[in-house]
Tab-separated table of C-alpha atoms in Angstrom:
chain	number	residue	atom	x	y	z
A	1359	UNK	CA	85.558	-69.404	307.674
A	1360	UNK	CA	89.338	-69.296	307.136
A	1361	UNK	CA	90.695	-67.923	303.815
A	1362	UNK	CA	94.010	-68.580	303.022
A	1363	UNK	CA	95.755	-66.279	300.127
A	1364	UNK	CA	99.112	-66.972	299.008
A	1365	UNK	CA	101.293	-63.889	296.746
A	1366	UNK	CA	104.247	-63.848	295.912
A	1367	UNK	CA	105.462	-61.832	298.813
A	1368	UNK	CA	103.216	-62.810	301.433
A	1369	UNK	CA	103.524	-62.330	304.955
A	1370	UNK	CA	101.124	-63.181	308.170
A	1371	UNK	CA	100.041	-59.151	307.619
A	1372	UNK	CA	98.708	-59.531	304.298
A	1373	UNK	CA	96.360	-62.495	304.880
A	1374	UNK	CA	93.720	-60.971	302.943
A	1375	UNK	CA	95.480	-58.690	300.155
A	1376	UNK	CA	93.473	-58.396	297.214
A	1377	UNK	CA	96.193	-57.376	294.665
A	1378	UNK	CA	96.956	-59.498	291.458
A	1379	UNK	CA	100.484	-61.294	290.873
A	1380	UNK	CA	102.043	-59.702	287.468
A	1381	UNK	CA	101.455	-63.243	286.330
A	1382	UNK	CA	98.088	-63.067	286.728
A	1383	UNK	CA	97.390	-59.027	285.807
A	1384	UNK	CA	99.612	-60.357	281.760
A	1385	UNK	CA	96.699	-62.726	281.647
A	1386	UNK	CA	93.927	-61.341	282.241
A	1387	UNK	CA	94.951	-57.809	279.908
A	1388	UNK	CA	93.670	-59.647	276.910
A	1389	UNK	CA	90.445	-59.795	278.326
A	1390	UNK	CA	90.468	-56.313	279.533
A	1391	UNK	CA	91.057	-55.218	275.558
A	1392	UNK	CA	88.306	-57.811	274.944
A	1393	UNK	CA	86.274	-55.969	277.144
A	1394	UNK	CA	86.558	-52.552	275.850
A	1395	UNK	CA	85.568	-53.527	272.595
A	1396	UNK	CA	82.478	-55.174	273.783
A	1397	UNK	CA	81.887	-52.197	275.936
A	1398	UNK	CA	81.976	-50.108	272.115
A	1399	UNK	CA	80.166	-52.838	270.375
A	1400	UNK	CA	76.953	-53.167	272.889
A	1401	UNK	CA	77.091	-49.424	272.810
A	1402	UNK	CA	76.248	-49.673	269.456
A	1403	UNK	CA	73.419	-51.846	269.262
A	1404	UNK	CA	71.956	-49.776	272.387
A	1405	UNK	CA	71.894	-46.356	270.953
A	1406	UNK	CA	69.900	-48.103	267.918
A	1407	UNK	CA	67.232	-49.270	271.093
A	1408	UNK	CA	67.104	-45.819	271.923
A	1409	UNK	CA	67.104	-43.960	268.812
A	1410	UNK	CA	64.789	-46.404	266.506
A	1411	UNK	CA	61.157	-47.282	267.914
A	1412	UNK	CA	61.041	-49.780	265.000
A	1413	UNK	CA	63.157	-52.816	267.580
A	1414	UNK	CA	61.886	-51.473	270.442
A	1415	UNK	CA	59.374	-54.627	270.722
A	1416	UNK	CA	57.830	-56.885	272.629
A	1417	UNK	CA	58.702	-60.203	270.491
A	1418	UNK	CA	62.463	-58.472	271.151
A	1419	UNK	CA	62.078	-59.139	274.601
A	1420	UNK	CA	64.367	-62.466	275.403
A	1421	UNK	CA	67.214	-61.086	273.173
A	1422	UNK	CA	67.531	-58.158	275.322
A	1423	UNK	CA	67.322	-59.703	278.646
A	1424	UNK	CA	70.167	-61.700	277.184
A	1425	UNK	CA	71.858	-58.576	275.711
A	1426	UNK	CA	71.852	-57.235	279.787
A	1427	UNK	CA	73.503	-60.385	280.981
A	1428	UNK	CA	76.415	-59.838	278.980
A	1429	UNK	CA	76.546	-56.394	279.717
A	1430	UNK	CA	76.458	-57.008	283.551
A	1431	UNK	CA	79.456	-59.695	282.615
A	1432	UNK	CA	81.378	-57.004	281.267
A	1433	UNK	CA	80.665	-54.767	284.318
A	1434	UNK	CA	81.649	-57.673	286.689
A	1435	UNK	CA	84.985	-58.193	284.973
A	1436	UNK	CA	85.381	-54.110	285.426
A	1437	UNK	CA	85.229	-53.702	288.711
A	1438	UNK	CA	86.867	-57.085	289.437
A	1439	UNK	CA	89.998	-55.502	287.330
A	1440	UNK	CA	90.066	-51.939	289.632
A	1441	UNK	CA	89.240	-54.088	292.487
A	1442	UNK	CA	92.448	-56.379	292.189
A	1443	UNK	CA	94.717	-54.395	290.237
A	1444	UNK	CA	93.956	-50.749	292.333
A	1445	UNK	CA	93.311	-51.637	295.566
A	1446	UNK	CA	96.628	-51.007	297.238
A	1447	UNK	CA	95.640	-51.813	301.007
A	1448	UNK	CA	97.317	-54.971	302.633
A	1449	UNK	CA	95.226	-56.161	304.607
A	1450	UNK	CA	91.166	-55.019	304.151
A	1451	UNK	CA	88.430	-56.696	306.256
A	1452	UNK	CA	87.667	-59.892	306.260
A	1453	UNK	CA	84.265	-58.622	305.324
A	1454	UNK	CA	85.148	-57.246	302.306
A	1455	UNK	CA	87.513	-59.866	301.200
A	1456	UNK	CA	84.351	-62.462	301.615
A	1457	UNK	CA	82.202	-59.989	299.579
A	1458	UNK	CA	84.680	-59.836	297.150
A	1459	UNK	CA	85.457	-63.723	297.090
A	1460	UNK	CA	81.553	-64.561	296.662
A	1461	UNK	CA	80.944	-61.656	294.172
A	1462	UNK	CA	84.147	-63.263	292.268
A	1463	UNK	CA	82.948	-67.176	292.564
A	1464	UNK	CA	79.608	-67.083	291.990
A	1465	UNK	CA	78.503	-64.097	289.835
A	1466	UNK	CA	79.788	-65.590	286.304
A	1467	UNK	CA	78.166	-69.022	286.893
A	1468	UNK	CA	74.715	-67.480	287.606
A	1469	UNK	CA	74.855	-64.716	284.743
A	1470	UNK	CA	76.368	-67.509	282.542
A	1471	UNK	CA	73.335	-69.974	283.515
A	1472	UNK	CA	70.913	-67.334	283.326
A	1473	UNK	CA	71.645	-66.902	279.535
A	1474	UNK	CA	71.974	-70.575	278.336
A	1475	UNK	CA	67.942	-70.787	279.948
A	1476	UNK	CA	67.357	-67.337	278.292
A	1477	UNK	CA	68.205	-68.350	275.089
A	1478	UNK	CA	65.852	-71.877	275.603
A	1479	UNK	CA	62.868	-69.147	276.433
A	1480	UNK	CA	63.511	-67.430	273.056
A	1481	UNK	CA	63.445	-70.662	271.098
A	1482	UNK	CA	60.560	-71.886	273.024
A	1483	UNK	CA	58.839	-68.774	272.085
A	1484	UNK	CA	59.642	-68.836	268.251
A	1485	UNK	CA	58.756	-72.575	268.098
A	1486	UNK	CA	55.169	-71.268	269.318
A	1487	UNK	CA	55.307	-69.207	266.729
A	1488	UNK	CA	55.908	-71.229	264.181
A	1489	UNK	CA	54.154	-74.329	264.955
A	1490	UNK	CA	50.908	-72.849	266.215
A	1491	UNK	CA	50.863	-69.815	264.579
A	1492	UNK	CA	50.929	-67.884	268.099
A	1493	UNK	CA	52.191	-64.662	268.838
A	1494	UNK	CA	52.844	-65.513	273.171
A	1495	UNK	CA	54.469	-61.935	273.608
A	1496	UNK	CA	50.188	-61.001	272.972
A	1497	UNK	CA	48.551	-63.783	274.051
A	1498	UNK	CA	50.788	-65.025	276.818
A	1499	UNK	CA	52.029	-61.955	278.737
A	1500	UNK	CA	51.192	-63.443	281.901
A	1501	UNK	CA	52.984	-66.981	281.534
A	1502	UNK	CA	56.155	-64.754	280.503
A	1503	UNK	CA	56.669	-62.958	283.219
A	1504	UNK	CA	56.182	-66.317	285.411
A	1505	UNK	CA	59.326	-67.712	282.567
A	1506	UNK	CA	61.543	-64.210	283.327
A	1507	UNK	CA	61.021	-64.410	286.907
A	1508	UNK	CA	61.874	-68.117	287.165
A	1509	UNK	CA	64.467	-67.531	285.000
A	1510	UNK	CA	66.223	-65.165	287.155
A	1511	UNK	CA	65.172	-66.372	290.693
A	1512	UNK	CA	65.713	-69.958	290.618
A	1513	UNK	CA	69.276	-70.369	289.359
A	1514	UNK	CA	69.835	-67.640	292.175
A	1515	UNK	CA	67.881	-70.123	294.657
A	1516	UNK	CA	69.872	-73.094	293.399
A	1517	UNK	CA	73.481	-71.488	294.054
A	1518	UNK	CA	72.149	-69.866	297.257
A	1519	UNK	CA	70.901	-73.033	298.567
A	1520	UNK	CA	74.215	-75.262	297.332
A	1521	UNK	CA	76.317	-72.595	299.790
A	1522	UNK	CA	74.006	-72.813	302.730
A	1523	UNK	CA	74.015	-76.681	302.407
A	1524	UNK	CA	77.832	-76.684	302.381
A	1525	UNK	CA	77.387	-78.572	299.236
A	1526	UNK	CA	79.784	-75.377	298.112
A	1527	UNK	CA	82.498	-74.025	299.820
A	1528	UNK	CA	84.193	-70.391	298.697
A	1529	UNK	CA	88.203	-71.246	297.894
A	1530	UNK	CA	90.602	-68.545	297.898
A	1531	UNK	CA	93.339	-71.527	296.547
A	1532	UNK	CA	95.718	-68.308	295.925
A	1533	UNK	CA	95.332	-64.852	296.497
A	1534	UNK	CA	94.327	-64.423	292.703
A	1535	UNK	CA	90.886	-66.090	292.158
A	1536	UNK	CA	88.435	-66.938	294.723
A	1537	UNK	CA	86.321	-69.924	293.420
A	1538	UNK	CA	83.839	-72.170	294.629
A	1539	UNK	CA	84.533	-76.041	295.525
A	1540	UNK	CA	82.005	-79.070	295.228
A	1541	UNK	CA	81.663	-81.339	298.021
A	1542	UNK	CA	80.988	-84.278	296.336
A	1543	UNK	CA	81.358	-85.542	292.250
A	1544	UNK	CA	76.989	-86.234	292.528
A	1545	UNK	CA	77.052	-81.890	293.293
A	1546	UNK	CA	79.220	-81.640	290.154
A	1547	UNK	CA	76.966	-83.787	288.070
A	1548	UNK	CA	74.005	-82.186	289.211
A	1549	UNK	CA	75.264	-78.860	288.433
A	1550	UNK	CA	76.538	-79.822	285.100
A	1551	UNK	CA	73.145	-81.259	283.897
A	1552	UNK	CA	71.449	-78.479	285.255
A	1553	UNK	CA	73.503	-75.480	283.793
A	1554	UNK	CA	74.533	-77.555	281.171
A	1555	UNK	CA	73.509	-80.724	279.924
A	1556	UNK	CA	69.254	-80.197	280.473
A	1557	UNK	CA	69.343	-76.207	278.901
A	1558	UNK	CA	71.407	-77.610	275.424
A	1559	UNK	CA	69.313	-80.605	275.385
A	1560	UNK	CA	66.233	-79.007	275.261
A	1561	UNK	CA	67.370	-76.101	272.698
A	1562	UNK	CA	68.283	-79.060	270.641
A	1563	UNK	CA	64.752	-80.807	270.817
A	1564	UNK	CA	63.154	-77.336	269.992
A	1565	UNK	CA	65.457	-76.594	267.148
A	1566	UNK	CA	64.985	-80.002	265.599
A	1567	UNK	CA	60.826	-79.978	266.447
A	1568	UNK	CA	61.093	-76.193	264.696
A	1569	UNK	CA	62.982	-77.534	261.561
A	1570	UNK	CA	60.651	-80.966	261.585
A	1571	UNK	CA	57.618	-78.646	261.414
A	1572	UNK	CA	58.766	-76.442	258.487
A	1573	UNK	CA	60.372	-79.043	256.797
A	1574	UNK	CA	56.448	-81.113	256.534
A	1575	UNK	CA	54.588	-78.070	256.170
A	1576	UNK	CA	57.149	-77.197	252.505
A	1577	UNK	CA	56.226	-80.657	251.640
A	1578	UNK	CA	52.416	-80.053	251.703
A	1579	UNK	CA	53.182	-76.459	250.235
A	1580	UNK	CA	55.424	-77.837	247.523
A	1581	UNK	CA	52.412	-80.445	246.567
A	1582	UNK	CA	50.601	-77.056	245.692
A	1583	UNK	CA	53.118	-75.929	244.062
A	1584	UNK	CA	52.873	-72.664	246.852
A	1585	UNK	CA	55.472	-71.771	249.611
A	1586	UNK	CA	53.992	-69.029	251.445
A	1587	UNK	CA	55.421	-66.096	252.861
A	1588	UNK	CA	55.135	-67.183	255.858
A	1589	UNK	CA	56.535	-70.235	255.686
A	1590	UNK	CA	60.098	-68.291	254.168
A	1591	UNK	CA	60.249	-66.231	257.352
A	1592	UNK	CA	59.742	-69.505	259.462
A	1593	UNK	CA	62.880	-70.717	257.869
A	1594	UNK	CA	64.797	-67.851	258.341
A	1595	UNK	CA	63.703	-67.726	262.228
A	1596	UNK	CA	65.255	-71.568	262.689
A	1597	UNK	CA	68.399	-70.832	260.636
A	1598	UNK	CA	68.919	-67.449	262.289
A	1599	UNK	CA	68.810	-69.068	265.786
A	1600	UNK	CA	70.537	-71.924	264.575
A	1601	UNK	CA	73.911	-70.051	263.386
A	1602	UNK	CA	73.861	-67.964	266.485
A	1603	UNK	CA	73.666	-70.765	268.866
A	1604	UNK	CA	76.727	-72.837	266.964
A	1605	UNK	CA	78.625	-69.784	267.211
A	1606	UNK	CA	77.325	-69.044	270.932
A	1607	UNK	CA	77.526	-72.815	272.127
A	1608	UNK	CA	81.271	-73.340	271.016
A	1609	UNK	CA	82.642	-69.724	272.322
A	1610	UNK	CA	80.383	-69.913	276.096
A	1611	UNK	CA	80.569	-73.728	276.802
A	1612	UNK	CA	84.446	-74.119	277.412
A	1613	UNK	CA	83.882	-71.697	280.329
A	1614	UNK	CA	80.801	-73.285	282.206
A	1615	UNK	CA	82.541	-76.769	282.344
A	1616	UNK	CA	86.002	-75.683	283.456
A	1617	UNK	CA	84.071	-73.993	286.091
A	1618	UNK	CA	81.901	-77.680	286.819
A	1619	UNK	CA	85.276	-78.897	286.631
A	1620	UNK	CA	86.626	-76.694	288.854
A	1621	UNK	CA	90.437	-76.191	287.227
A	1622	UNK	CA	92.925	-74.299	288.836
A	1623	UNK	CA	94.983	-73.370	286.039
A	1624	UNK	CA	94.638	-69.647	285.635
A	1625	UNK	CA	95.927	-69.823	282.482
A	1626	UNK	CA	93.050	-72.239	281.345
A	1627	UNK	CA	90.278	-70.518	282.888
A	1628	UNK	CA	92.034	-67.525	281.460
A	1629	UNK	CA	91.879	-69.065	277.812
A	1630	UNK	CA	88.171	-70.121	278.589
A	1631	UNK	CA	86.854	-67.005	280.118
A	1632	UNK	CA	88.764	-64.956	276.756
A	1633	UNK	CA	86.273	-66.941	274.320
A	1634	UNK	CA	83.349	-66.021	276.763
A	1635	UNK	CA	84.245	-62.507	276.176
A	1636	UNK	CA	84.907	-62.558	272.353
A	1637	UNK	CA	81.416	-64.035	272.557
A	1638	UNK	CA	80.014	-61.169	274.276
A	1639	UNK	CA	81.706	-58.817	271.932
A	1640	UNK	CA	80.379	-60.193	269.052
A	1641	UNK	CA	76.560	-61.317	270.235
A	1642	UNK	CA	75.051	-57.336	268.945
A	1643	UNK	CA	76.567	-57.998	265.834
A	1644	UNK	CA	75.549	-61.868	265.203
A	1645	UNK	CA	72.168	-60.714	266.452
A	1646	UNK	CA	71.864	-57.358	264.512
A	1647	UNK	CA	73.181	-59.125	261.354
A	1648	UNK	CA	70.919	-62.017	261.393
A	1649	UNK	CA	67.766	-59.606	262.025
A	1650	UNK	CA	66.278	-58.074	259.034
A	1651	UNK	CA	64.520	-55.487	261.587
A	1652	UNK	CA	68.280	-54.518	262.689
A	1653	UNK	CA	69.187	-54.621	258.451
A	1654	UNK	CA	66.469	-51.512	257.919
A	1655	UNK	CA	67.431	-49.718	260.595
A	1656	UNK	CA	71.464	-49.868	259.518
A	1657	UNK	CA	70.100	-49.573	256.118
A	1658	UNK	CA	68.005	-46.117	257.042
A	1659	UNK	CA	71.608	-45.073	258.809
A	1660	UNK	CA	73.751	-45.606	256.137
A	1661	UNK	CA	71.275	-43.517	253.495
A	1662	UNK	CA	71.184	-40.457	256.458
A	1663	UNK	CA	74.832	-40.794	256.085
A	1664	UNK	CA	75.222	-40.805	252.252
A	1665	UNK	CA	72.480	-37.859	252.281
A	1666	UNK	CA	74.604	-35.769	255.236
A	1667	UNK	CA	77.696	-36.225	252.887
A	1668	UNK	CA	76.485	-35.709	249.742
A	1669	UNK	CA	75.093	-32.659	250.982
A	1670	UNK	CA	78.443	-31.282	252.639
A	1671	UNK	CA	80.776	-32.275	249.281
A	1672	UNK	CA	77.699	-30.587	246.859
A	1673	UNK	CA	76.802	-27.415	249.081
A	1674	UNK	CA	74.556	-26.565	245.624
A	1675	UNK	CA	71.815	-29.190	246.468
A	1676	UNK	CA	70.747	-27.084	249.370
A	1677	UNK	CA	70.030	-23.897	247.206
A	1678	UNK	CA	66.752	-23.508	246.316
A	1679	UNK	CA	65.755	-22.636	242.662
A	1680	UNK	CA	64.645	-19.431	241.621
A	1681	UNK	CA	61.327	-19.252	241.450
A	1682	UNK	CA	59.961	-18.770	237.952
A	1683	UNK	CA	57.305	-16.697	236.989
């Protein structure tokens, strides 16, 4: 396989260098600083996993495997950053230029379709939850290991099997980004309605069957002049979801289909790959702040912190009263 990599300076010796142009090191900085912050905010929202048994649950179990994806995002654009910005040496092996190119093209397609079908599981599982009163992290443990394993294998299959097939072929179009080309427009539709199109569809359909189900079941309540308690935490399950996948849909989709559509402006898939990032800065606090479980434990935090304080600026609440007689 021949790789060709153009730099500003380039020269039949440094066929393979691995350094980024200065044009391409300003545009990618803002995602660095992007980065960091997520790095601080998942932090965060981890040390409350470790710390407070009360989210450490089964029913948790989708938003976490999500929570890893963007976390292993965040470690890909790492050490894709020392990679291409510290790696002084001309000319490495083609073997490790490949590695590199593949681990560049293909890693934030598949972590990026692995969370769009994560996030489909999740809904699935609160719609069963809802509509048939069924708790499936009890009931179901077997089918959802089945769902995590497909999950994560098949996508992996897919991409695998589109290389091997020479239905995709690893670009290095510049010695910047190393990307992956269709060979035909029926590859790109396929891979748009499968990472795509079929995943939002059916999040859709499950919202809307959610929201059709509570929406009949208040009627009947309503006629008995009774909404149950039950019913109020349905409600807030759909409208949780719901604002979290607006806000998730319109910051992660403008970077799966410039990928589909294969772009070559850096500065676009720059743009696109910055609002995938603010995404997965924000996603621990959208999901923390839409989760009443999250609420008590930040809740329990803040009054340790008001008690540690008020102890420290009134040293006489520690004494202990004489004991009378």
């Amino acid at each position: 396989m021949r790789l060709l990599a153009e730099s500003d300076n380039s020269t039949d010796e440094c066929t393979f260098a691995l350094l980024w142009r200065q044009s391409t090191l300003n545009s990618q900085q803002p995602l660095l600083y992007v980065c960091i912050i997520a790095t601080f905010t998942h932090s965060l929202f981890w040390l409350q996993f470790i710390f407070f048994s009360s989210i450490r649950q089964k029913s948790m179990q989708w938003i976490y495997a999500y929570l890893v994806t963007d976390i292993l995002l965040v470690i890909r654009f790492f050490f894709l950053f020392i990679i291409h910005t510290l790696v002084i040496g001309c000319q490495p092996s083609e073997g490790w230029y490949l590695f590199i190119c593949y681990f560049e093209a293909t890693l934030d397609n598949y972590l990026n379709t692995l969370e769009v079908y994560i996030l489909l599981a999740l809904n699935i599982c609160r719609h069963a939850q809802i509509a048939r009163n069924k708790n499936v992290y009890e009931t179901n443990t077997g089918l959802l290991t089945v769902a995590h394993l497909a999950i994560y294998i098949l996508p992996l299959v897919n991409l695998l099997g589109q290389i091997l097939l020479n239905w995709a072929k690893l670009d290095a179009h510049s010695s910047d980004i190393c990307d992956l080309r269709f060979s035909a427009t029926s590859v790109q539709i396929y891979n748009v309605t499968v990472a795509f199109v079929l995943p939002i569809s059916l999040n859709v359909f499950v919202i809307y069957r959610s929201a059709h189900y509570i929406q009949l079941t208040s009627h009947l309540r309503r006629g008995q002049h009774h909404i149950s308690a039950r019913d109020k935490y349905h409600r807030s399950l759909v409208i949780q979801f719901l604002v979290f996948y607006i806000i998730w849909l319109l910051l992660w989709a403008p970077n799966i289909i410039v990928f589909q559509l294969q772009s070559k402006n850096v500065q676009i898939i720059s743009i696109c790959q910055l609002l995938n990032f603010i995404e997965i800065t924000i996603d621990p606090m959208i999901i923390a702040g839409l989760d009443k479980r999250f609420y008590r434990v930040w809740k329990d935090i803040w009054k340790c912190l008001k008690d540690t304080f008020s102890l420290r600026m009134n040293p006489n609440l520690r004494q202990i009263a004489p004991y009378a007689s």
